[in-house]
């Protein structure tokens, strides 16, 4: 996780690390100088864990950038080598209808759905093919701060399409 303080003055807050079931894996107090960036690893809690990280600044008006940086490694022998990397910008949960493109023509398309609220939430995920036909509708009940990975490879087989995600609040 990459956190950047976009203010000119020092800012503080807390990172909370949640597991897929919504349980708190840990918290970390953070102090960042004005304009400073710091990276935080989620790997400290173990391998093969998924979930999300919440940034709670002490100031309600201070501006920050929060990104998840993902690496795709090609290092079967644990050498320092990877194929690609990209960054996902963190945003506040909205409860609004979301749409995402999917492409399984040469790899996997996985949707990460996160409940950023403190209560259980219903979520509907619809997978569409490129013509707009609904291929599948999946209903989830996510625990408070819980998440789910929707692997679309067997629904949208070597094709392009899209998904919509609708939370209940």
mmCIF file of C-alpha atoms in Angstrom:
data_model
loop_
_atom_site.group_PDB
_atom_site.id
_atom_site.type_symbol
_atom_site.label_atom_id
_atom_site.label_comp_id
_atom_site.label_asym_id
_atom_site.label_seq_id
_atom_site.Cartn_x
_atom_site.Cartn_y
_atom_site.Cartn_z
ATOM 1 C CA UNK A 1 0.000 0.000 0.000
ATOM 2 C CA UNK A 2 1.357 3.396 -0.978
ATOM 3 C CA UNK A 3 0.155 6.356 1.123
ATOM 4 C CA UNK A 4 1.031 9.942 0.152
ATOM 5 C CA UNK A 5 0.313 13.054 2.200
ATOM 6 C CA UNK A 6 -0.850 15.703 -0.296
ATOM 7 C CA UNK A 7 -0.751 18.453 2.335
ATOM 8 C CA UNK A 8 2.206 20.754 3.067
ATOM 9 C CA UNK A 9 2.037 19.979 6.794
ATOM 10 C CA UNK A 10 2.594 16.771 8.741
ATOM 11 C CA UNK A 11 -0.497 14.537 9.048
ATOM 12 C CA UNK A 12 -1.374 11.479 11.131
ATOM 13 C CA UNK A 13 -3.878 8.662 11.023
ATOM 14 C CA UNK A 14 -4.382 4.914 11.235
ATOM 15 C CA UNK A 15 -4.180 2.091 8.698
ATOM 16 C CA UNK A 16 -6.478 -0.829 9.506
ATOM 17 C CA UNK A 17 -5.835 -4.158 7.790
ATOM 18 C CA UNK A 18 -8.922 -6.383 7.321
ATOM 19 C CA UNK A 19 -9.100 -10.041 6.317
ATOM 20 C CA UNK A 20 -11.582 -11.339 3.759
ATOM 21 C CA UNK A 21 -14.012 -12.241 6.566
ATOM 22 C CA UNK A 22 -13.910 -8.642 7.861
ATOM 23 C CA UNK A 23 -11.759 -9.421 10.884
ATOM 24 C CA UNK A 24 -9.105 -6.891 11.861
ATOM 25 C CA UNK A 25 -5.680 -8.352 11.124
ATOM 26 C CA UNK A 26 -3.854 -5.346 12.574
ATOM 27 C CA UNK A 27 -3.619 -1.585 12.822
ATOM 28 C CA UNK A 28 -0.735 0.810 12.303
ATOM 29 C CA UNK A 29 -0.428 4.430 13.423
ATOM 30 C CA UNK A 30 1.060 6.609 10.696
ATOM 31 C CA UNK A 31 2.683 10.034 10.712
ATOM 32 C CA UNK A 32 3.663 11.540 7.364
ATOM 33 C CA UNK A 33 5.526 14.810 6.773
ATOM 34 C CA UNK A 34 4.020 17.211 4.256
ATOM 35 C CA UNK A 35 4.360 15.814 0.734
ATOM 36 C CA UNK A 36 5.833 12.541 2.027
ATOM 37 C CA UNK A 37 5.037 9.050 0.747
ATOM 38 C CA UNK A 38 5.374 5.789 2.658
ATOM 39 C CA UNK A 39 4.827 2.182 1.585
ATOM 40 C CA UNK A 40 3.194 -0.442 3.811
ATOM 41 C CA UNK A 41 3.163 -4.202 3.283
ATOM 42 C CA UNK A 42 0.105 -6.346 3.829
ATOM 43 C CA UNK A 43 2.273 -9.461 3.594
ATOM 44 C CA UNK A 44 3.186 -9.161 7.269
ATOM 45 C CA UNK A 45 -0.033 -11.030 8.163
ATOM 46 C CA UNK A 46 0.783 -14.168 6.174
ATOM 47 C CA UNK A 47 0.569 -15.651 2.706
ATOM 48 C CA UNK A 48 -2.534 -16.204 0.605
ATOM 49 C CA UNK A 49 -4.622 -13.679 2.530
ATOM 50 C CA UNK A 50 -6.959 -11.220 0.866
ATOM 51 C CA UNK A 51 -8.890 -8.313 2.269
ATOM 52 C CA UNK A 52 -8.570 -4.572 2.266
ATOM 53 C CA UNK A 53 -6.803 -1.727 4.017
ATOM 54 C CA UNK A 54 -8.612 1.314 5.354
ATOM 55 C CA UNK A 55 -6.915 4.695 5.839
ATOM 56 C CA UNK A 56 -8.447 6.830 8.602
ATOM 57 C CA UNK A 57 -6.734 10.231 8.750
ATOM 58 C CA UNK A 58 -7.014 12.204 11.969
ATOM 59 C CA UNK A 59 -7.932 15.304 9.945
ATOM 60 C CA UNK A 60 -11.231 15.225 8.054
ATOM 61 C CA UNK A 61 -10.002 17.885 5.609
ATOM 62 C CA UNK A 62 -6.466 16.683 4.819
ATOM 63 C CA UNK A 63 -5.900 15.229 1.338
ATOM 64 C CA UNK A 64 -4.101 11.942 0.698
ATOM 65 C CA UNK A 65 -3.451 9.494 -2.090
ATOM 66 C CA UNK A 66 -3.821 5.802 -1.254
ATOM 67 C CA UNK A 67 -2.823 3.171 -3.803
ATOM 68 C CA UNK A 68 -2.538 -0.566 -3.887
ATOM 69 C CA UNK A 69 0.506 -1.558 -5.924
ATOM 70 C CA UNK A 70 0.290 -5.014 -7.497
ATOM 71 C CA UNK A 71 3.195 -7.011 -8.904
ATOM 72 C CA UNK A 72 3.054 -10.075 -11.166
ATOM 73 C CA UNK A 73 6.126 -12.165 -10.476
ATOM 74 C CA UNK A 74 7.835 -14.524 -12.915
ATOM 75 C CA UNK A 75 10.307 -15.806 -10.349
ATOM 76 C CA UNK A 76 9.775 -19.484 -9.708
ATOM 77 C CA UNK A 77 13.149 -19.535 -7.937
ATOM 78 C CA UNK A 78 12.330 -16.500 -5.700
ATOM 79 C CA UNK A 79 14.665 -14.234 -7.686
ATOM 80 C CA UNK A 80 13.947 -10.488 -7.631
ATOM 81 C CA UNK A 81 12.105 -10.445 -10.956
ATOM 82 C CA UNK A 82 8.567 -9.689 -12.086
ATOM 83 C CA UNK A 83 6.585 -9.430 -15.339
ATOM 84 C CA UNK A 84 4.491 -6.353 -14.648
ATOM 85 C CA UNK A 85 3.150 -3.996 -12.005
ATOM 86 C CA UNK A 86 0.246 -1.572 -11.748
ATOM 87 C CA UNK A 87 -1.394 0.712 -9.196
ATOM 88 C CA UNK A 88 -5.023 0.830 -8.109
ATOM 89 C CA UNK A 89 -6.220 4.152 -6.708
ATOM 90 C CA UNK A 90 -8.040 3.877 -3.384
ATOM 91 C CA UNK A 91 -11.408 5.593 -3.144
ATOM 92 C CA UNK A 92 -14.155 5.810 -0.555
ATOM 93 C CA UNK A 93 -16.963 3.281 -0.857
ATOM 94 C CA UNK A 94 -20.085 4.818 -2.391
ATOM 95 C CA UNK A 95 -22.849 2.228 -2.600
ATOM 96 C CA UNK A 96 -23.434 3.423 -6.176
ATOM 97 C CA UNK A 97 -23.829 1.051 -9.114
ATOM 98 C CA UNK A 98 -20.358 0.251 -10.452
ATOM 99 C CA UNK A 99 -19.422 -1.137 -13.866
ATOM 100 C CA UNK A 100 -16.104 -2.745 -14.777
ATOM 101 C CA UNK A 101 -14.757 -4.138 -18.061
ATOM 102 C CA UNK A 102 -13.764 -7.799 -18.196
ATOM 103 C CA UNK A 103 -11.389 -9.544 -20.589
ATOM 104 C CA UNK A 104 -10.558 -13.236 -20.272
ATOM 105 C CA UNK A 105 -9.231 -13.648 -23.835
ATOM 106 C CA UNK A 106 -5.648 -14.199 -22.689
ATOM 107 C CA UNK A 107 -5.837 -14.396 -18.896
ATOM 108 C CA UNK A 108 -7.992 -14.069 -15.818
ATOM 109 C CA UNK A 109 -10.465 -11.364 -14.851
ATOM 110 C CA UNK A 110 -11.088 -11.194 -11.133
ATOM 111 C CA UNK A 111 -13.374 -8.672 -9.470
ATOM 112 C CA UNK A 112 -12.571 -7.686 -5.892
ATOM 113 C CA UNK A 113 -15.746 -6.604 -4.095
ATOM 114 C CA UNK A 114 -15.300 -4.937 -0.691
ATOM 115 C CA UNK A 115 -17.848 -3.935 1.934
ATOM 116 C CA UNK A 116 -16.387 -0.735 3.391
ATOM 117 C CA UNK A 117 -19.168 -0.349 5.961
ATOM 118 C CA UNK A 118 -19.303 -1.497 9.555
ATOM 119 C CA UNK A 119 -22.386 -3.648 8.953
ATOM 120 C CA UNK A 120 -23.330 -6.674 6.863
ATOM 121 C CA UNK A 121 -24.262 -5.716 3.273
ATOM 122 C CA UNK A 122 -25.941 -7.455 0.348
ATOM 123 C CA UNK A 123 -24.180 -7.164 -3.021
ATOM 124 C CA UNK A 124 -25.369 -8.187 -6.486
ATOM 125 C CA UNK A 125 -22.780 -8.917 -9.211
ATOM 126 C CA UNK A 126 -23.992 -9.342 -12.789
ATOM 127 C CA UNK A 127 -21.681 -10.638 -15.531
ATOM 128 C CA UNK A 128 -22.493 -9.615 -19.131
ATOM 129 C CA UNK A 129 -21.059 -10.752 -22.446
ATOM 130 C CA UNK A 130 -19.952 -8.257 -25.114
ATOM 131 C CA UNK A 131 -23.496 -8.048 -26.545
ATOM 132 C CA UNK A 132 -24.960 -7.026 -23.175
ATOM 133 C CA UNK A 133 -26.580 -10.372 -22.402
ATOM 134 C CA UNK A 134 -26.541 -11.281 -18.702
ATOM 135 C CA UNK A 135 -24.553 -14.502 -18.317
ATOM 136 C CA UNK A 136 -24.811 -14.814 -14.557
ATOM 137 C CA UNK A 137 -26.098 -13.021 -11.483
ATOM 138 C CA UNK A 138 -24.378 -13.679 -8.161
ATOM 139 C CA UNK A 139 -25.701 -12.537 -4.782
ATOM 140 C CA UNK A 140 -23.343 -12.113 -1.845
ATOM 141 C CA UNK A 141 -23.816 -11.153 1.766
ATOM 142 C CA UNK A 142 -20.576 -9.559 2.889
ATOM 143 C CA UNK A 143 -19.665 -9.258 6.543
ATOM 144 C CA UNK A 144 -18.820 -5.810 7.889
ATOM 145 C CA UNK A 145 -15.474 -4.903 6.245
ATOM 146 C CA UNK A 146 -15.551 -8.221 4.391
ATOM 147 C CA UNK A 147 -14.653 -8.919 0.786
ATOM 148 C CA UNK A 148 -15.037 -11.505 -1.951
ATOM 149 C CA UNK A 149 -13.152 -12.314 -5.144
ATOM 150 C CA UNK A 150 -15.382 -13.065 -8.119
ATOM 151 C CA UNK A 151 -13.375 -15.101 -10.619
ATOM 152 C CA UNK A 152 -15.079 -14.662 -13.986
ATOM 153 C CA UNK A 153 -12.980 -17.039 -16.112
ATOM 154 C CA UNK A 154 -15.551 -19.876 -16.187
ATOM 155 C CA UNK A 155 -18.472 -17.460 -16.749
ATOM 156 C CA UNK A 156 -16.938 -15.303 -19.484
ATOM 157 C CA UNK A 157 -14.739 -17.884 -21.221
ATOM 158 C CA UNK A 158 -11.939 -16.384 -23.380
ATOM 159 C CA UNK A 159 -14.084 -13.351 -24.184
ATOM 160 C CA UNK A 160 -14.710 -9.731 -23.356
ATOM 161 C CA UNK A 161 -17.633 -8.370 -21.399
ATOM 162 C CA UNK A 162 -18.444 -6.397 -18.309
ATOM 163 C CA UNK A 163 -19.791 -6.657 -14.806
ATOM 164 C CA UNK A 164 -21.988 -4.468 -12.661
ATOM 165 C CA UNK A 165 -21.723 -4.411 -8.891
ATOM 166 C CA UNK A 166 -24.523 -3.004 -6.732
ATOM 167 C CA UNK A 167 -24.294 -2.725 -2.984
ATOM 168 C CA UNK A 168 -27.328 -2.353 -0.720
ATOM 169 C CA UNK A 169 -26.169 0.943 0.829
#
